Protein backbone atom coordinates (compact mmCIF):
# COMPACT_ATOMS: atom_id res chain seq x y z
CA UNK A 1 0.00 0.00 0.00
CA UNK A 2 1.34 3.43 -0.92
CA UNK A 3 2.26 5.72 1.96
CA UNK A 4 1.29 9.33 1.41
CA UNK A 5 3.53 12.13 2.61
CA UNK A 6 1.79 14.39 5.12
CA UNK A 7 3.97 16.95 6.85
CA UNK A 8 3.23 18.52 10.24
CA UNK A 9 5.79 20.95 11.63
CA UNK A 10 8.24 19.70 9.00
CA UNK A 11 7.85 16.07 10.08
CA UNK A 12 6.97 13.58 7.35
CA UNK A 13 4.34 11.49 9.16
CA UNK A 14 4.68 8.65 6.65
CA UNK A 15 8.25 8.01 7.82
CA UNK A 16 7.67 8.08 11.57
CA UNK A 17 9.06 4.94 13.17
CA UNK A 18 6.97 3.03 15.71
CA UNK A 19 9.01 1.35 18.44
CA UNK A 20 8.36 -2.19 19.62
CA UNK A 21 8.14 -2.95 23.35
CA UNK A 22 11.62 -4.45 23.26
CA UNK A 23 13.08 -1.38 21.52
CA UNK A 24 11.32 0.88 24.03
CA UNK A 25 12.79 -0.99 27.01
CA UNK A 26 16.24 -0.94 25.45
CA UNK A 27 16.10 2.82 24.84
CA UNK A 28 14.90 3.53 28.37
CA UNK A 29 17.80 1.48 29.73
CA UNK A 30 20.22 3.49 27.59
CA UNK A 31 18.57 6.77 28.67
CA UNK A 32 18.87 5.80 32.34
CA UNK A 33 22.53 4.93 31.71
CA UNK A 34 23.19 8.44 30.41
CA UNK A 35 22.99 7.86 26.63
CA UNK A 36 22.29 11.38 25.23
CA UNK A 37 20.68 10.02 22.04
CA UNK A 38 18.26 7.55 23.64
CA UNK A 39 15.87 10.30 24.79
CA UNK A 40 15.66 11.73 21.27
CA UNK A 41 15.02 8.27 19.80
CA UNK A 42 12.25 7.69 22.34
CA UNK A 43 10.59 10.96 21.36
CA UNK A 44 10.84 10.24 17.62
CA UNK A 45 9.58 6.70 18.13
CA UNK A 46 6.41 7.89 19.90
CA UNK A 47 5.35 10.78 17.66
CA UNK A 48 2.55 8.61 16.24
CA UNK A 49 1.01 8.76 19.72
CA UNK A 50 0.75 12.55 19.42
CA UNK A 51 -0.70 12.27 15.90
CA UNK A 52 -3.37 9.81 17.04
CA UNK A 53 -4.52 12.31 19.68
CA UNK A 54 -4.57 15.18 17.15
CA UNK A 55 -7.24 13.38 15.08
CA UNK A 56 -9.96 14.57 17.46
CA UNK A 57 -8.89 18.19 16.89
CA UNK A 58 -8.62 18.17 13.07
CA UNK A 59 -11.98 19.95 12.62
CA UNK A 60 -11.03 22.87 14.82
CA UNK A 61 -9.69 26.14 13.43
CA UNK A 62 -6.42 25.87 15.37
CA UNK A 63 -3.21 25.31 13.40
CA UNK A 64 -2.37 21.58 13.57
CA UNK A 65 1.35 22.41 13.44
CA UNK A 66 0.96 24.34 16.70
CA UNK A 67 -1.08 21.59 18.33
CA UNK A 68 1.46 18.98 17.24
CA UNK A 69 4.31 20.93 18.84
CA UNK A 70 2.29 21.40 22.03
CA UNK A 71 1.48 17.68 22.06
CA UNK A 72 5.17 16.91 21.69
CA UNK A 73 5.85 18.95 24.83
CA UNK A 74 3.48 16.64 26.70
CA UNK A 75 5.24 13.62 25.19
CA UNK A 76 8.67 14.90 26.27
CA UNK A 77 7.41 15.50 29.81
CA UNK A 78 5.98 11.99 29.90
CA UNK A 79 9.26 10.42 28.72
CA UNK A 80 11.31 12.48 31.20
CA UNK A 81 9.08 11.52 34.14
CA UNK A 82 8.17 7.94 33.18
CA UNK A 83 8.91 5.38 35.91
CA UNK A 84 9.20 1.85 34.54
CA UNK A 85 8.94 0.36 38.02
CA UNK A 86 5.18 0.98 37.98
CA UNK A 87 4.88 -1.60 35.16
CA UNK A 88 2.57 0.46 32.94
CA UNK A 89 3.00 1.23 29.26
CA UNK A 90 4.47 4.56 28.26
CA UNK A 91 1.37 5.27 26.15
CA UNK A 92 -0.89 4.81 29.20
CA UNK A 93 1.17 7.38 31.10
CA UNK A 94 1.80 9.74 28.18
CA UNK A 95 -1.70 10.16 26.70
CA UNK A 96 -3.15 12.16 29.65
CA UNK A 97 -0.07 14.39 29.67
CA UNK A 98 -0.28 15.05 25.91
CA UNK A 99 -4.03 15.73 26.08
CA UNK A 100 -3.48 17.97 29.11
CA UNK A 101 -0.90 20.09 27.29
CA UNK A 102 -3.17 20.49 24.26
CA UNK A 103 -6.21 21.40 26.38
CA UNK A 104 -4.16 23.89 28.37
CA UNK A 105 -2.95 25.49 25.14
CA UNK A 106 -6.48 25.72 23.72
CA UNK A 107 -7.79 27.13 26.99
CA UNK A 108 -5.09 29.80 27.28
CA UNK A 109 -5.29 30.79 23.61
CA UNK A 110 -9.06 31.05 23.30
CA UNK A 111 -10.06 34.04 21.14
CA UNK A 112 -12.44 35.14 23.91
CA UNK A 113 -10.50 36.03 27.04
CA UNK A 114 -11.93 34.37 30.14
CA UNK A 115 -10.70 35.01 33.67
CA UNK A 116 -8.60 32.33 35.35
CA UNK A 117 -11.13 31.91 38.18
CA UNK A 118 -13.92 31.31 35.68
CA UNK A 119 -11.79 28.79 33.78
CA UNK A 120 -10.97 26.96 37.00
CA UNK A 121 -14.63 26.80 37.98
CA UNK A 122 -15.56 25.46 34.53
CA UNK A 123 -12.95 22.70 34.61
CA UNK A 124 -13.77 21.79 38.22
CA UNK A 125 -17.42 21.62 37.20
CA UNK A 126 -16.62 19.23 34.36
CA UNK A 127 -14.56 17.00 36.65
CA UNK A 128 -17.33 16.99 39.26
CA UNK A 129 -19.93 16.28 36.60
CA UNK A 130 -17.95 13.25 35.45
CA UNK A 131 -17.53 12.02 39.04
CA UNK A 132 -21.25 12.31 39.86
CA UNK A 133 -22.24 10.71 36.55
CA UNK A 134 -19.98 7.70 37.17
CA UNK A 135 -21.08 7.41 40.79
CA UNK A 136 -24.83 7.61 40.17
CA UNK A 137 -25.03 6.11 36.70
CA UNK A 138 -26.92 9.07 35.25
CA UNK A 139 -26.28 12.58 33.97
CA UNK A 140 -25.29 14.93 36.79
CA UNK A 141 -27.62 17.87 37.42
CA UNK A 142 -26.38 21.45 37.65
CA UNK A 143 -27.73 21.74 41.19
CA UNK A 144 -25.71 18.67 42.27
CA UNK A 145 -22.49 20.06 40.78
CA UNK A 146 -23.10 23.48 42.35
CA UNK A 147 -23.81 21.94 45.77
CA UNK A 148 -20.67 19.81 45.62
CA UNK A 149 -18.48 22.81 44.70
CA UNK A 150 -20.21 25.18 47.13
CA UNK A 151 -21.37 27.69 44.51
CA UNK A 152 -24.72 28.76 43.06
CA UNK A 153 -26.36 27.06 40.08
CA UNK A 154 -26.09 30.11 37.81
CA UNK A 155 -22.34 30.36 38.47
CA UNK A 156 -21.85 26.84 37.05
CA UNK A 157 -23.95 27.66 33.98
CA UNK A 158 -22.12 30.93 33.41
CA UNK A 159 -18.68 29.30 33.76
CA UNK A 160 -19.48 26.47 31.33
CA UNK A 161 -20.99 28.88 28.79
CA UNK A 162 -17.89 31.06 28.98
CA UNK A 163 -15.73 28.15 27.83
CA UNK A 164 -17.72 27.51 24.67
CA UNK A 165 -15.97 28.35 21.42
CA UNK A 166 -17.34 31.47 19.71
CA UNK A 167 -19.45 30.87 16.60
CA UNK A 168 -19.51 33.12 13.54
CA UNK A 169 -22.88 34.65 12.67
CA UNK A 170 -22.17 33.39 9.15
CA UNK A 171 -22.01 29.78 10.39
CA UNK A 172 -24.33 27.62 8.22
CA UNK A 173 -26.94 25.93 10.43
CA UNK A 174 -29.09 24.22 7.79
CA UNK A 175 -28.69 23.12 4.20
CA UNK A 176 -30.31 20.33 2.24
CA UNK A 177 -28.95 21.07 -1.22
CA UNK A 178 -31.04 24.20 -1.67
CA UNK A 179 -30.46 27.61 -0.11
CA UNK A 180 -28.27 27.58 3.01
CA UNK A 181 -29.62 29.15 6.21
CA UNK A 182 -27.00 30.97 8.28
CA UNK A 183 -27.04 31.84 11.98
CA UNK A 184 -27.43 35.54 11.18
CA UNK A 185 -30.72 34.71 9.40
CA UNK A 186 -32.17 33.65 12.76
CA UNK A 187 -31.08 36.75 14.72
CA UNK A 188 -33.77 39.29 15.39
CA UNK A 189 -32.98 42.94 14.70
CA UNK A 190 -34.39 44.62 17.81
CA UNK A 191 -33.78 48.06 16.30
CA UNK A 192 -36.69 47.42 13.96
CA UNK A 193 -39.91 48.15 15.82
CA UNK A 194 -42.42 45.35 15.55
CA UNK A 195 -45.23 47.85 15.80
CA UNK A 196 -44.14 49.89 12.83
CA UNK A 197 -47.65 50.27 11.41
CA UNK A 198 -46.62 52.10 8.25
CA UNK A 199 -44.19 49.38 7.26
CA UNK A 200 -46.68 46.62 8.00
CA UNK A 201 -49.37 48.30 5.92
CA UNK A 202 -46.98 48.85 3.03
CA UNK A 203 -45.95 45.20 3.03
CA UNK A 204 -49.58 44.03 3.19
CA UNK A 205 -50.48 46.25 0.25
CA UNK A 206 -47.49 45.01 -1.72
CA UNK A 207 -48.39 41.36 -1.11
CA UNK A 208 -51.91 41.99 -2.42
CA UNK A 209 -50.33 42.67 -5.81
CA UNK A 210 -49.01 39.09 -5.98
CA UNK A 211 -50.96 36.22 -7.47
CA UNK A 212 -51.94 33.29 -5.24
CA UNK A 213 -48.98 31.10 -6.20
CA UNK A 214 -46.45 33.89 -5.63
CA UNK A 215 -48.04 34.67 -2.24
CA UNK A 216 -47.74 31.03 -1.24
CA UNK A 217 -44.08 30.84 -2.29
CA UNK A 218 -43.14 34.03 -0.41
CA UNK A 219 -44.93 32.76 2.70
CA UNK A 220 -43.30 29.32 2.49
CA UNK A 221 -39.82 30.73 1.82
CA UNK A 222 -39.63 33.70 4.19
CA UNK A 223 -42.17 32.98 6.92
CA UNK A 224 -41.99 29.20 7.28
CA UNK A 225 -38.40 28.94 6.04
CA UNK A 226 -38.69 26.16 3.47
CA UNK A 227 -36.18 25.74 0.65
CA UNK A 228 -37.00 26.09 -3.03
CA UNK A 229 -36.54 22.35 -3.45
CA UNK A 230 -39.11 21.55 -0.73
CA UNK A 231 -41.69 23.89 -2.25
CA UNK A 232 -41.04 22.50 -5.74
CA UNK A 233 -41.71 18.96 -4.50
CA UNK A 234 -44.97 20.05 -2.83
CA UNK A 235 -46.22 21.82 -5.97
CA UNK A 236 -44.92 19.20 -8.39
CA UNK A 237 -42.88 21.65 -10.43
CA UNK A 238 -39.14 22.22 -10.91
CA UNK A 239 -36.89 24.22 -8.60
CA UNK A 240 -36.09 26.51 -11.55
CA UNK A 241 -39.78 27.43 -11.81
CA UNK A 242 -39.95 28.16 -8.09
CA UNK A 243 -36.85 30.34 -8.40
CA UNK A 244 -38.38 32.28 -11.30
CA UNK A 245 -41.71 32.80 -9.49
CA UNK A 246 -39.88 33.93 -6.34
CA UNK A 247 -37.80 36.47 -8.29
CA UNK A 248 -40.91 37.83 -9.98
CA UNK A 249 -42.67 38.16 -6.63
CA UNK A 250 -39.70 39.97 -5.06
CA UNK A 251 -39.47 42.28 -8.08
CA UNK A 252 -43.15 43.14 -7.68
CA UNK A 253 -42.75 43.81 -3.96
CA UNK A 254 -39.75 46.07 -4.56
CA UNK A 255 -41.68 48.16 -7.07
CA UNK A 256 -44.61 48.67 -4.71
CA UNK A 257 -42.46 49.35 -1.62
CA UNK A 258 -40.19 51.94 -3.28
C-alpha positions as a LaTeX table, in Angstrom:
\begin{tabular}{lrrr}
\hline
Residue & $x$ (\AA) & $y$ (\AA) & $z$ (\AA) \\
\hline
Unk1 & 0.00 & 0.00 & 0.00 \\
Unk2 & 1.34 & 3.43 & $-0.92$ \\
Unk3 & 2.26 & 5.72 & 1.96 \\
Unk4 & 1.29 & 9.33 & 1.41 \\
Unk5 & 3.53 & 12.13 & 2.61 \\
Unk6 & 1.79 & 14.39 & 5.12 \\
Unk7 & 3.97 & 16.95 & 6.85 \\
Unk8 & 3.23 & 18.52 & 10.24 \\
Unk9 & 5.79 & 20.95 & 11.63 \\
Unk10 & 8.24 & 19.70 & 9.00 \\
Unk11 & 7.85 & 16.07 & 10.08 \\
Unk12 & 6.97 & 13.58 & 7.35 \\
Unk13 & 4.34 & 11.49 & 9.16 \\
Unk14 & 4.68 & 8.65 & 6.65 \\
Unk15 & 8.25 & 8.01 & 7.82 \\
Unk16 & 7.67 & 8.08 & 11.57 \\
Unk17 & 9.06 & 4.94 & 13.17 \\
Unk18 & 6.97 & 3.03 & 15.71 \\
Unk19 & 9.01 & 1.35 & 18.44 \\
Unk20 & 8.36 & $-2.19$ & 19.62 \\
Unk21 & 8.14 & $-2.95$ & 23.35 \\
Unk22 & 11.62 & $-4.45$ & 23.26 \\
Unk23 & 13.08 & $-1.38$ & 21.52 \\
Unk24 & 11.32 & 0.88 & 24.03 \\
Unk25 & 12.79 & $-0.99$ & 27.01 \\
Unk26 & 16.24 & $-0.94$ & 25.45 \\
Unk27 & 16.10 & 2.82 & 24.84 \\
Unk28 & 14.90 & 3.53 & 28.37 \\
Unk29 & 17.80 & 1.48 & 29.73 \\
Unk30 & 20.22 & 3.49 & 27.59 \\
Unk31 & 18.57 & 6.77 & 28.67 \\
Unk32 & 18.87 & 5.80 & 32.34 \\
Unk33 & 22.53 & 4.93 & 31.71 \\
Unk34 & 23.19 & 8.44 & 30.41 \\
Unk35 & 22.99 & 7.86 & 26.63 \\
Unk36 & 22.29 & 11.38 & 25.23 \\
Unk37 & 20.68 & 10.02 & 22.04 \\
Unk38 & 18.26 & 7.55 & 23.64 \\
Unk39 & 15.87 & 10.30 & 24.79 \\
Unk40 & 15.66 & 11.73 & 21.27 \\
Unk41 & 15.02 & 8.27 & 19.80 \\
Unk42 & 12.25 & 7.69 & 22.34 \\
Unk43 & 10.59 & 10.96 & 21.36 \\
Unk44 & 10.84 & 10.24 & 17.62 \\
Unk45 & 9.58 & 6.70 & 18.13 \\
Unk46 & 6.41 & 7.89 & 19.90 \\
Unk47 & 5.35 & 10.78 & 17.66 \\
Unk48 & 2.55 & 8.61 & 16.24 \\
Unk49 & 1.01 & 8.76 & 19.72 \\
Unk50 & 0.75 & 12.55 & 19.42 \\
Unk51 & $-0.70$ & 12.27 & 15.90 \\
Unk52 & $-3.37$ & 9.81 & 17.04 \\
Unk53 & $-4.52$ & 12.31 & 19.68 \\
Unk54 & $-4.57$ & 15.18 & 17.15 \\
Unk55 & $-7.24$ & 13.38 & 15.08 \\
Unk56 & $-9.96$ & 14.57 & 17.46 \\
Unk57 & $-8.89$ & 18.19 & 16.89 \\
Unk58 & $-8.62$ & 18.17 & 13.07 \\
Unk59 & $-11.98$ & 19.95 & 12.62 \\
Unk60 & $-11.03$ & 22.87 & 14.82 \\
Unk61 & $-9.69$ & 26.14 & 13.43 \\
Unk62 & $-6.42$ & 25.87 & 15.37 \\
Unk63 & $-3.21$ & 25.31 & 13.40 \\
Unk64 & $-2.37$ & 21.58 & 13.57 \\
Unk65 & 1.35 & 22.41 & 13.44 \\
Unk66 & 0.96 & 24.34 & 16.70 \\
Unk67 & $-1.08$ & 21.59 & 18.33 \\
Unk68 & 1.46 & 18.98 & 17.24 \\
Unk69 & 4.31 & 20.93 & 18.84 \\
Unk70 & 2.29 & 21.40 & 22.03 \\
Unk71 & 1.48 & 17.68 & 22.06 \\
Unk72 & 5.17 & 16.91 & 21.69 \\
Unk73 & 5.85 & 18.95 & 24.83 \\
Unk74 & 3.48 & 16.64 & 26.70 \\
Unk75 & 5.24 & 13.62 & 25.19 \\
Unk76 & 8.67 & 14.90 & 26.27 \\
Unk77 & 7.41 & 15.50 & 29.81 \\
Unk78 & 5.98 & 11.99 & 29.90 \\
Unk79 & 9.26 & 10.42 & 28.72 \\
Unk80 & 11.31 & 12.48 & 31.20 \\
Unk81 & 9.08 & 11.52 & 34.14 \\
Unk82 & 8.17 & 7.94 & 33.18 \\
Unk83 & 8.91 & 5.38 & 35.91 \\
Unk84 & 9.20 & 1.85 & 34.54 \\
Unk85 & 8.94 & 0.36 & 38.02 \\
Unk86 & 5.18 & 0.98 & 37.98 \\
Unk87 & 4.88 & $-1.60$ & 35.16 \\
Unk88 & 2.57 & 0.46 & 32.94 \\
Unk89 & 3.00 & 1.23 & 29.26 \\
Unk90 & 4.47 & 4.56 & 28.26 \\
Unk91 & 1.37 & 5.27 & 26.15 \\
Unk92 & $-0.89$ & 4.81 & 29.20 \\
Unk93 & 1.17 & 7.38 & 31.10 \\
Unk94 & 1.80 & 9.74 & 28.18 \\
Unk95 & $-1.70$ & 10.16 & 26.70 \\
Unk96 & $-3.15$ & 12.16 & 29.65 \\
Unk97 & $-0.07$ & 14.39 & 29.67 \\
Unk98 & $-0.28$ & 15.05 & 25.91 \\
Unk99 & $-4.03$ & 15.73 & 26.08 \\
Unk100 & $-3.48$ & 17.97 & 29.11 \\
Unk101 & $-0.90$ & 20.09 & 27.29 \\
Unk102 & $-3.17$ & 20.49 & 24.26 \\
Unk103 & $-6.21$ & 21.40 & 26.38 \\
Unk104 & $-4.16$ & 23.89 & 28.37 \\
Unk105 & $-2.95$ & 25.49 & 25.14 \\
Unk106 & $-6.48$ & 25.72 & 23.72 \\
Unk107 & $-7.79$ & 27.13 & 26.99 \\
Unk108 & $-5.09$ & 29.80 & 27.28 \\
Unk109 & $-5.29$ & 30.79 & 23.61 \\
Unk110 & $-9.06$ & 31.05 & 23.30 \\
Unk111 & $-10.06$ & 34.04 & 21.14 \\
Unk112 & $-12.44$ & 35.14 & 23.91 \\
Unk113 & $-10.50$ & 36.03 & 27.04 \\
Unk114 & $-11.93$ & 34.37 & 30.14 \\
Unk115 & $-10.70$ & 35.01 & 33.67 \\
Unk116 & $-8.60$ & 32.33 & 35.35 \\
Unk117 & $-11.13$ & 31.91 & 38.18 \\
Unk118 & $-13.92$ & 31.31 & 35.68 \\
Unk119 & $-11.79$ & 28.79 & 33.78 \\
Unk120 & $-10.97$ & 26.96 & 37.00 \\
Unk121 & $-14.63$ & 26.80 & 37.98 \\
Unk122 & $-15.56$ & 25.46 & 34.53 \\
Unk123 & $-12.95$ & 22.70 & 34.61 \\
Unk124 & $-13.77$ & 21.79 & 38.22 \\
Unk125 & $-17.42$ & 21.62 & 37.20 \\
Unk126 & $-16.62$ & 19.23 & 34.36 \\
Unk127 & $-14.56$ & 17.00 & 36.65 \\
Unk128 & $-17.33$ & 16.99 & 39.26 \\
Unk129 & $-19.93$ & 16.28 & 36.60 \\
Unk130 & $-17.95$ & 13.25 & 35.45 \\
Unk131 & $-17.53$ & 12.02 & 39.04 \\
Unk132 & $-21.25$ & 12.31 & 39.86 \\
Unk133 & $-22.24$ & 10.71 & 36.55 \\
Unk134 & $-19.98$ & 7.70 & 37.17 \\
Unk135 & $-21.08$ & 7.41 & 40.79 \\
Unk136 & $-24.83$ & 7.61 & 40.17 \\
Unk137 & $-25.03$ & 6.11 & 36.70 \\
Unk138 & $-26.92$ & 9.07 & 35.25 \\
Unk139 & $-26.28$ & 12.58 & 33.97 \\
Unk140 & $-25.29$ & 14.93 & 36.79 \\
Unk141 & $-27.62$ & 17.87 & 37.42 \\
Unk142 & $-26.38$ & 21.45 & 37.65 \\
Unk143 & $-27.73$ & 21.74 & 41.19 \\
Unk144 & $-25.71$ & 18.67 & 42.27 \\
Unk145 & $-22.49$ & 20.06 & 40.78 \\
Unk146 & $-23.10$ & 23.48 & 42.35 \\
Unk147 & $-23.81$ & 21.94 & 45.77 \\
Unk148 & $-20.67$ & 19.81 & 45.62 \\
Unk149 & $-18.48$ & 22.81 & 44.70 \\
Unk150 & $-20.21$ & 25.18 & 47.13 \\
Unk151 & $-21.37$ & 27.69 & 44.51 \\
Unk152 & $-24.72$ & 28.76 & 43.06 \\
Unk153 & $-26.36$ & 27.06 & 40.08 \\
Unk154 & $-26.09$ & 30.11 & 37.81 \\
Unk155 & $-22.34$ & 30.36 & 38.47 \\
Unk156 & $-21.85$ & 26.84 & 37.05 \\
Unk157 & $-23.95$ & 27.66 & 33.98 \\
Unk158 & $-22.12$ & 30.93 & 33.41 \\
Unk159 & $-18.68$ & 29.30 & 33.76 \\
Unk160 & $-19.48$ & 26.47 & 31.33 \\
Unk161 & $-20.99$ & 28.88 & 28.79 \\
Unk162 & $-17.89$ & 31.06 & 28.98 \\
Unk163 & $-15.73$ & 28.15 & 27.83 \\
Unk164 & $-17.72$ & 27.51 & 24.67 \\
Unk165 & $-15.97$ & 28.35 & 21.42 \\
Unk166 & $-17.34$ & 31.47 & 19.71 \\
Unk167 & $-19.45$ & 30.87 & 16.60 \\
Unk168 & $-19.51$ & 33.12 & 13.54 \\
Unk169 & $-22.88$ & 34.65 & 12.67 \\
Unk170 & $-22.17$ & 33.39 & 9.15 \\
Unk171 & $-22.01$ & 29.78 & 10.39 \\
Unk172 & $-24.33$ & 27.62 & 8.22 \\
Unk173 & $-26.94$ & 25.93 & 10.43 \\
Unk174 & $-29.09$ & 24.22 & 7.79 \\
Unk175 & $-28.69$ & 23.12 & 4.20 \\
Unk176 & $-30.31$ & 20.33 & 2.24 \\
Unk177 & $-28.95$ & 21.07 & $-1.22$ \\
Unk178 & $-31.04$ & 24.20 & $-1.67$ \\
Unk179 & $-30.46$ & 27.61 & $-0.11$ \\
Unk180 & $-28.27$ & 27.58 & 3.01 \\
Unk181 & $-29.62$ & 29.15 & 6.21 \\
Unk182 & $-27.00$ & 30.97 & 8.28 \\
Unk183 & $-27.04$ & 31.84 & 11.98 \\
Unk184 & $-27.43$ & 35.54 & 11.18 \\
Unk185 & $-30.72$ & 34.71 & 9.40 \\
Unk186 & $-32.17$ & 33.65 & 12.76 \\
Unk187 & $-31.08$ & 36.75 & 14.72 \\
Unk188 & $-33.77$ & 39.29 & 15.39 \\
Unk189 & $-32.98$ & 42.94 & 14.70 \\
Unk190 & $-34.39$ & 44.62 & 17.81 \\
Unk191 & $-33.78$ & 48.06 & 16.30 \\
Unk192 & $-36.69$ & 47.42 & 13.96 \\
Unk193 & $-39.91$ & 48.15 & 15.82 \\
Unk194 & $-42.42$ & 45.35 & 15.55 \\
Unk195 & $-45.23$ & 47.85 & 15.80 \\
Unk196 & $-44.14$ & 49.89 & 12.83 \\
Unk197 & $-47.65$ & 50.27 & 11.41 \\
Unk198 & $-46.62$ & 52.10 & 8.25 \\
Unk199 & $-44.19$ & 49.38 & 7.26 \\
Unk200 & $-46.68$ & 46.62 & 8.00 \\
Unk201 & $-49.37$ & 48.30 & 5.92 \\
Unk202 & $-46.98$ & 48.85 & 3.03 \\
Unk203 & $-45.95$ & 45.20 & 3.03 \\
Unk204 & $-49.58$ & 44.03 & 3.19 \\
Unk205 & $-50.48$ & 46.25 & 0.25 \\
Unk206 & $-47.49$ & 45.01 & $-1.72$ \\
Unk207 & $-48.39$ & 41.36 & $-1.11$ \\
Unk208 & $-51.91$ & 41.99 & $-2.42$ \\
Unk209 & $-50.33$ & 42.67 & $-5.81$ \\
Unk210 & $-49.01$ & 39.09 & $-5.98$ \\
Unk211 & $-50.96$ & 36.22 & $-7.47$ \\
Unk212 & $-51.94$ & 33.29 & $-5.24$ \\
Unk213 & $-48.98$ & 31.10 & $-6.20$ \\
Unk214 & $-46.45$ & 33.89 & $-5.63$ \\
Unk215 & $-48.04$ & 34.67 & $-2.24$ \\
Unk216 & $-47.74$ & 31.03 & $-1.24$ \\
Unk217 & $-44.08$ & 30.84 & $-2.29$ \\
Unk218 & $-43.14$ & 34.03 & $-0.41$ \\
Unk219 & $-44.93$ & 32.76 & 2.70 \\
Unk220 & $-43.30$ & 29.32 & 2.49 \\
Unk221 & $-39.82$ & 30.73 & 1.82 \\
Unk222 & $-39.63$ & 33.70 & 4.19 \\
Unk223 & $-42.17$ & 32.98 & 6.92 \\
Unk224 & $-41.99$ & 29.20 & 7.28 \\
Unk225 & $-38.40$ & 28.94 & 6.04 \\
Unk226 & $-38.69$ & 26.16 & 3.47 \\
Unk227 & $-36.18$ & 25.74 & 0.65 \\
Unk228 & $-37.00$ & 26.09 & $-3.03$ \\
Unk229 & $-36.54$ & 22.35 & $-3.45$ \\
Unk230 & $-39.11$ & 21.55 & $-0.73$ \\
Unk231 & $-41.69$ & 23.89 & $-2.25$ \\
Unk232 & $-41.04$ & 22.50 & $-5.74$ \\
Unk233 & $-41.71$ & 18.96 & $-4.50$ \\
Unk234 & $-44.97$ & 20.05 & $-2.83$ \\
Unk235 & $-46.22$ & 21.82 & $-5.97$ \\
Unk236 & $-44.92$ & 19.20 & $-8.39$ \\
Unk237 & $-42.88$ & 21.65 & $-10.43$ \\
Unk238 & $-39.14$ & 22.22 & $-10.91$ \\
Unk239 & $-36.89$ & 24.22 & $-8.60$ \\
Unk240 & $-36.09$ & 26.51 & $-11.55$ \\
Unk241 & $-39.78$ & 27.43 & $-11.81$ \\
Unk242 & $-39.95$ & 28.16 & $-8.09$ \\
Unk243 & $-36.85$ & 30.34 & $-8.40$ \\
Unk244 & $-38.38$ & 32.28 & $-11.30$ \\
Unk245 & $-41.71$ & 32.80 & $-9.49$ \\
Unk246 & $-39.88$ & 33.93 & $-6.34$ \\
Unk247 & $-37.80$ & 36.47 & $-8.29$ \\
Unk248 & $-40.91$ & 37.83 & $-9.98$ \\
Unk249 & $-42.67$ & 38.16 & $-6.63$ \\
Unk250 & $-39.70$ & 39.97 & $-5.06$ \\
Unk251 & $-39.47$ & 42.28 & $-8.08$ \\
Unk252 & $-43.15$ & 43.14 & $-7.68$ \\
Unk253 & $-42.75$ & 43.81 & $-3.96$ \\
Unk254 & $-39.75$ & 46.07 & $-4.56$ \\
Unk255 & $-41.68$ & 48.16 & $-7.07$ \\
Unk256 & $-44.61$ & 48.67 & $-4.71$ \\
Unk257 & $-42.46$ & 49.35 & $-1.62$ \\
Unk258 & $-40.19$ & 51.94 & $-3.28$ \\
\hline
\end{tabular}
